[in-house]
CSV table of C-alpha atoms in Angstrom, one decimal:
chain,number,residue,atom,x,y,z
U,1,MET,CA,-17.0,-21.9,-8.4
U,2,PRO,CA,-16.7,-20.9,-12.1
U,3,PRO,CA,-15.3,-17.5,-13.1
U,4,ALA,CA,-17.7,-14.6,-13.2
U,5,SER,CA,-18.7,-13.0,-16.5
U,6,PRO,CA,-16.7,-9.9,-17.6
U,7,ASP,CA,-19.7,-7.7,-16.8
U,8,SER,CA,-20.1,-9.0,-13.3
U,9,PRO,CA,-18.9,-6.8,-10.4
U,10,VAL,CA,-16.9,-9.8,-9.2
U,11,GLY,CA,-14.1,-11.0,-11.3
U,12,ARG,CA,-11.8,-13.9,-10.5
U,13,ALA,CA,-8.1,-14.4,-11.1
U,14,ARG,CA,-6.8,-17.7,-12.2
U,15,GLY,CA,-4.6,-19.9,-9.9
U,16,PRO,CA,-4.8,-22.2,-6.9
U,17,VAL,CA,-6.0,-19.5,-4.5
U,18,ARG,CA,-8.5,-18.1,-7.0
U,19,ALA,CA,-8.6,-14.8,-5.2
U,20,ALA,CA,-10.8,-12.1,-6.6
U,21,ALA,CA,-9.5,-9.8,-9.3
U,22,ARG,CA,-12.1,-7.3,-8.3
U,23,THR,CA,-15.3,-7.0,-6.3
U,24,ALA,CA,-17.9,-4.3,-5.8
U,25,GLY,CA,-20.5,-4.3,-3.1
U,26,SER,CA,-20.5,-5.6,0.5
U,27,GLY,CA,-22.4,-8.8,-0.4
U,28,ALA,CA,-19.8,-9.7,-3.0
U,29,LEU,CA,-17.0,-9.0,-0.6
U,30,GLU,CA,-18.6,-11.2,2.1
U,31,ALA,CA,-19.0,-14.0,-0.4
U,32,LEU,CA,-15.4,-13.8,-1.5
U,33,LEU,CA,-14.1,-13.8,2.0
U,34,VAL,CA,-16.1,-17.0,2.7
U,35,ASP,CA,-14.6,-18.5,-0.5
U,36,LEU,CA,-11.1,-17.4,0.6
U,37,ALA,CA,-11.5,-18.7,4.2
U,38,PRO,CA,-9.3,-21.8,3.7
U,39,HIS,CA,-6.4,-19.6,2.6
U,40,LEU,CA,-6.7,-17.0,5.3
U,41,GLN,CA,-4.1,-17.0,8.1
U,42,ARG,CA,-5.5,-15.9,11.4
U,43,GLY,CA,-3.9,-13.3,13.6
U,44,THR,CA,-2.1,-15.8,15.9
U,45,THR,CA,-0.5,-17.5,12.9
U,46,LEU,CA,0.5,-14.2,11.4
U,47,GLU,CA,2.0,-13.1,14.7
U,48,ALA,CA,4.4,-16.1,14.7
U,49,ARG,CA,5.4,-15.3,11.1
U,50,HIS,CA,5.8,-11.6,11.8
U,51,ARG,CA,8.4,-12.0,14.5
U,52,GLY,CA,12.0,-12.9,14.0
U,53,ALA,CA,14.3,-14.9,16.2
U,54,ASP,CA,14.9,-11.8,18.4
U,55,GLY,CA,11.2,-11.2,18.8
U,56,ASP,CA,11.2,-8.0,16.8
U,57,ARG,CA,8.1,-7.2,14.8
U,58,LEU,CA,8.6,-7.9,11.1
U,59,ARG,CA,8.6,-4.9,8.8
U,60,LEU,CA,7.6,-4.7,5.2
U,61,ALA,CA,10.6,-3.6,3.1
U,62,SER,CA,9.8,-0.9,0.7
U,63,GLY,CA,12.4,-1.9,-1.8
U,64,VAL,CA,14.4,1.3,-1.2
U,65,PRO,CA,17.3,0.5,1.1
U,66,ALA,CA,17.9,4.1,2.2
U,67,LEU,CA,14.2,4.5,3.1
U,68,ASP,CA,14.0,1.1,4.8
U,69,ALA,CA,17.1,2.0,6.9
U,70,ARG,CA,15.5,5.3,8.0
U,71,LEU,CA,12.3,3.4,8.9
U,72,GLY,CA,14.1,0.8,11.0
U,73,GLY,CA,13.7,-1.9,8.4
U,74,GLY,CA,10.5,-0.9,6.6
U,75,PHE,CA,6.8,-0.3,7.2
U,76,PRO,CA,5.6,-1.8,10.5
U,77,THR,CA,3.2,-4.7,10.4
U,78,GLY,CA,0.0,-4.4,12.4
U,79,ARG,CA,-0.1,-0.7,12.1
U,80,LEU,CA,-1.9,2.1,10.2
U,81,CYS,CA,0.6,3.9,7.8
U,82,GLU,CA,0.1,6.7,5.3
U,83,ILE,CA,1.9,7.8,2.1
U,84,TYR,CA,0.8,11.1,0.7
U,85,GLY,CA,2.0,13.4,-2.1
U,86,PRO,CA,1.0,14.9,-5.4
U,87,PRO,CA,0.7,13.0,-8.7
U,88,SER,CA,4.0,11.6,-10.0
U,89,SER,CA,5.5,11.6,-6.5
U,90,GLY,CA,5.8,7.8,-6.5
U,91,ARG,CA,3.1,7.1,-3.9
U,92,THR,CA,1.5,4.3,-6.0
U,93,ALA,CA,4.8,2.9,-7.1
U,94,LEU,CA,6.0,2.6,-3.5
U,95,ALA,CA,2.7,0.9,-2.5
U,96,LEU,CA,3.2,-1.6,-5.4
U,97,SER,CA,6.7,-2.3,-4.1
U,98,LEU,CA,5.2,-3.1,-0.7
U,99,LEU,CA,2.6,-5.2,-2.4
U,100,ALA,CA,5.2,-7.1,-4.3
U,101,GLY,CA,7.0,-8.0,-1.1
U,102,THR,CA,3.9,-9.2,0.6
U,103,LEU,CA,2.9,-11.4,-2.3
U,104,ALA,CA,6.4,-12.7,-2.8
U,105,ARG,CA,6.3,-14.1,0.8
U,106,GLY,CA,3.1,-16.0,-0.1
U,107,GLY,CA,0.8,-13.6,1.8
U,108,LEU,CA,-2.6,-12.3,0.8
U,109,ALA,CA,-3.2,-8.6,0.1
U,110,ALA,CA,-6.1,-6.3,-0.7
U,111,TRP,CA,-6.4,-3.0,-2.6
U,112,ILE,CA,-9.5,-0.9,-1.9
U,113,ASP,CA,-10.1,1.2,-4.9
U,114,PRO,CA,-13.0,3.7,-4.6
U,115,ALA,CA,-12.2,5.5,-7.9
U,116,ASP,CA,-11.7,2.3,-10.0
U,117,ALA,CA,-8.2,3.6,-10.7
U,118,PHE,CA,-6.3,0.4,-10.1
U,119,ASP,CA,-4.9,-1.1,-13.3
U,120,PRO,CA,-4.0,-4.8,-12.9
U,121,THR,CA,-1.9,-4.8,-16.2
U,122,SER,CA,0.2,-1.9,-15.0
U,123,ALA,CA,0.5,-3.5,-11.6
U,124,ALA,CA,1.7,-6.7,-13.1
U,125,GLU,CA,4.4,-4.8,-15.0
U,126,ALA,CA,5.5,-3.0,-11.9
U,127,LEU,CA,5.6,-6.2,-9.9
U,128,GLY,CA,7.8,-8.0,-12.4
U,129,ALA,CA,8.7,-11.4,-11.2
U,130,SER,CA,5.9,-11.2,-8.6
U,131,ALA,CA,3.2,-10.6,-11.1
U,132,GLY,CA,2.0,-14.2,-11.0
U,133,SER,CA,1.2,-13.6,-7.3
U,134,LEU,CA,-1.6,-11.2,-8.3
U,135,GLU,CA,-3.9,-14.3,-7.8
U,136,ARG,CA,-3.5,-13.6,-4.1
U,137,LEU,CA,-4.6,-9.9,-4.4
U,138,LEU,CA,-8.2,-9.0,-3.6
U,139,TRP,CA,-9.3,-5.9,-5.6
U,140,VAL,CA,-12.2,-4.1,-3.9
U,141,ARG,CA,-14.0,-1.5,-6.0
U,142,ALA,CA,-15.8,0.5,-3.3
U,143,ARG,CA,-18.3,3.0,-4.7
U,144,THR,CA,-18.5,5.4,-1.8
U,145,GLU,CA,-16.5,6.6,1.2
U,146,ARG,CA,-18.7,4.6,3.6
U,147,GLU,CA,-18.3,1.5,1.5
U,148,ALA,CA,-14.5,1.9,1.4
U,149,LEU,CA,-14.6,2.2,5.2
U,150,ARG,CA,-16.8,-0.8,5.7
U,151,SER,CA,-14.6,-2.9,3.3
U,152,SER,CA,-11.5,-1.9,5.2
U,153,GLU,CA,-13.1,-2.9,8.5
U,154,ARG,CA,-14.3,-6.2,7.1
U,155,LEU,CA,-11.0,-7.1,5.6
U,156,LEU,CA,-9.1,-6.3,8.8
U,157,ARG,CA,-11.5,-8.4,10.9
U,158,SER,CA,-10.9,-11.4,8.7
U,159,GLU,CA,-7.3,-11.4,10.1
U,160,GLY,CA,-5.9,-13.0,7.0
U,161,PHE,CA,-4.2,-10.3,5.0
U,162,GLY,CA,-0.6,-9.2,5.3
U,163,LEU,CA,-1.3,-5.8,3.6
U,164,VAL,CA,-4.4,-3.8,2.9
U,165,VAL,CA,-4.0,-0.7,0.7
U,166,LEU,CA,-6.7,2.0,1.0
U,167,ASP,CA,-6.5,4.4,-1.9
U,168,CYS,CA,-7.9,7.7,-0.5
U,169,VAL,CA,-6.6,9.9,-3.4
U,170,HIS,CA,-10.0,10.3,-5.1
U,171,LEU,CA,-12.3,10.1,-2.1
U,172,ALA,CA,-12.7,13.9,-1.9
U,173,ASP,CA,-11.4,17.1,-3.4
U,174,PRO,CA,-10.0,19.3,-0.6
U,175,THR,CA,-11.0,22.4,-2.5
U,176,ARG,CA,-14.7,21.4,-2.2
U,177,ARG,CA,-14.7,20.5,1.5
U,178,ALA,CA,-13.8,22.3,4.7
U,179,SER,CA,-11.6,19.5,5.8
U,180,PRO,CA,-9.2,17.4,3.6
U,181,ARG,CA,-9.9,14.3,5.6
U,182,THR,CA,-13.0,13.5,3.6
U,183,GLY,CA,-15.8,11.5,5.2
U,184,PHE,CA,-13.3,9.5,7.3
U,185,ARG,CA,-13.5,10.9,10.8
U,186,ASP,CA,-10.8,10.7,13.5
U,187,ALA,CA,-12.9,8.0,15.2
U,188,ASP,CA,-12.8,6.0,11.9
U,189,TRP,CA,-9.0,6.1,11.7
U,190,LEU,CA,-8.8,5.1,15.4
U,191,ARG,CA,-11.0,2.1,14.8
U,192,LEU,CA,-9.0,1.1,11.7
U,193,SER,CA,-5.7,1.4,13.5
U,194,ARG,CA,-7.0,-0.8,16.3
U,195,LEU,CA,-8.3,-3.4,13.9
U,196,ALA,CA,-4.9,-3.4,12.0
U,197,ALA,CA,-3.1,-4.0,15.3
U,198,SER,CA,-5.5,-6.9,16.2
U,199,ALA,CA,-5.1,-8.5,12.8
U,200,ARG,CA,-1.3,-8.0,12.5
U,201,THR,CA,-2.0,-6.4,9.1
U,202,THR,CA,-0.3,-3.3,7.6
U,203,LEU,CA,-3.0,-0.9,6.6
U,204,LEU,CA,-1.6,1.6,4.1
U,205,ALA,CA,-3.5,4.8,3.2
U,206,LEU,CA,-2.6,6.5,0.0
U,207,SER,CA,-3.6,10.2,-0.4
U,208,SER,CA,-2.6,13.5,-1.9
U,209,THR,CA,-2.9,15.3,1.5
U,210,PRO,CA,-2.4,14.0,5.1
U,211,ARG,CA,-5.6,12.4,6.4
U,212,THR,CA,-4.9,10.0,9.2
U,213,GLY,CA,-3.9,12.6,11.8
U,214,ALA,CA,-2.4,11.2,15.0
U,215,ARG,CA,-3.7,7.7,14.4
U,216,ALA,CA,-1.0,6.5,12.0
U,217,GLU,CA,2.2,4.9,13.3
U,218,LEU,CA,4.0,6.2,10.2
U,219,VAL,CA,3.3,9.1,7.8
U,220,LEU,CA,5.5,9.6,4.8
U,221,GLU,CA,5.4,12.6,2.5
U,222,LEU,CA,6.6,12.2,-1.1
U,223,ALA,CA,7.7,15.2,-3.3
U,224,PRO,CA,8.6,14.6,-7.0
U,225,ARG,CA,12.0,15.8,-8.2
U,226,GLY,CA,11.4,15.0,-11.8
U,227,PRO,CA,11.6,12.1,-14.4
U,228,ARG,CA,14.9,10.5,-15.5
U,229,PHE,CA,15.2,9.3,-19.1
U,230,LEU,CA,17.6,7.0,-20.9
U,231,GLY,CA,18.3,7.2,-24.6
U,232,PRO,CA,18.2,7.9,-27.4
U,233,PRO,CA,15.4,7.2,-27.9
U,234,ASP,CA,14.3,8.9,-24.7
U,235,LEU,CA,12.7,6.2,-22.5
U,236,LEU,CA,11.5,6.8,-19.0
U,237,ASP,CA,13.9,5.2,-16.6
U,238,ALA,CA,12.8,6.3,-13.2
U,239,LEU,CA,11.0,9.0,-11.2
U,240,GLU,CA,13.3,10.9,-8.8
U,241,THR,CA,11.5,11.8,-5.6
U,242,THR,CA,12.1,12.8,-2.1
U,243,ALA,CA,10.6,11.2,1.0
U,244,VAL,CA,10.2,13.0,4.3
U,245,LEU,CA,9.2,11.1,7.4
U,246,ARG,CA,6.5,13.3,8.9
U,247,ARG,CA,5.4,11.0,11.7
U,248,HIS,CA,6.9,7.9,13.4
U,249,ARG,CA,6.5,6.7,16.9
U,250,SER,CA,10.1,5.7,17.4
U,251,ARG,CA,12.3,7.2,14.5
U,252,PRO,CA,13.6,10.7,13.8
U,253,THR,CA,11.3,12.7,11.6
U,254,ASP,CA,11.5,15.6,9.1
U,255,GLN,CA,14.7,14.4,7.4
U,256,ALA,CA,14.7,14.3,3.5
U,257,ILE,CA,15.4,11.0,1.9
U,258,PRO,CA,16.0,11.4,-1.9
U,259,PHE,CA,15.6,8.3,-4.0
U,260,SER,CA,14.6,6.9,-7.4
U,261,ILE,CA,11.4,5.0,-8.1
U,262,ALA,CA,12.7,3.0,-11.0
U,263,SER,CA,11.1,1.2,-14.0
U,264,PRO,CA,10.2,-2.5,-13.4
U,265,ILE,CA,13.6,-3.7,-14.8
U,266,VAL,CA,15.7,-1.3,-12.7
U,267,PRO,CA,15.9,-1.5,-8.9
U,268,ALA,CA,15.1,1.5,-6.8
U,269,ILE,CA,18.2,3.4,-5.8
U,270,ALA,CA,19.0,6.1,-3.2
U,271,LEU,CA,20.1,9.5,-4.5
U,272,PRO,CA,22.6,11.8,-2.7
U,273,SER,CA,20.9,14.5,-0.7
U,274,ASP,CA,21.5,18.2,-1.5
U,275,ASP,CA,23.7,18.5,1.6
U,276,ALA,CA,25.8,15.5,0.6
U,277,ALA,CA,26.2,16.9,-2.9
U,278,HIS,CA,27.3,20.2,-1.5
U,279,ASP,CA,29.8,18.6,0.8
U,280,ALA,CA,31.3,16.7,-2.1
U,281,CYS,CA,32.0,19.9,-4.1
């Protein structure tokens, strides 16, 4: 199939998989999933790949060793997870790190983008050596909350994606609604969590406030500590942030994990906690 024109709602990335760079509308999404069918790995195949020799479920490493250690190895596969926090807290950067790990292993991933805020160029810079793998990323430009929900369900039912990121940040303004959970009801999150489990796919919701309630296996709150510069000249080196595990089915919660979301050329590093710094004095 030839590439779509620049004005088309469906764009195509180059490469052997020829995954969509972007898609808008349920019809376009259905067509692309049909086109990608030969490259999709079904749930039973993913299950075999997602278990190690000891039978433990594979976890997606975040790229932050201190955080992965606290999470028992990373974000669980086949589960609904949530990262929330204010702007500049590192929520998108952390999601891109998870995306890089998925693509580096040869998997397919999807990014559902209701606000058309995803920037492939910036994503390629953040992914670094994995940028060429963006050919295996499906970019879904959902126009409404309901379309974002339907796209999430359809992608999970395809059982071929290792990671699906659902950007909920711009779906609603909590100051304009009685509930910060937007149009996604508890029943919707329950259905998505079950579909993720069936598909062995990590479904990651990004938001500014907690939205998934009790349906998520893992909920991580990020709070920015400030930028870090190198220079002169002053160049942004990293964003220093703190993660707090607010919900996890099997790990201790409410413990602060300070770390640095680094620029593409500098790996993420853990920072000493306030308690540790005090003890060292």
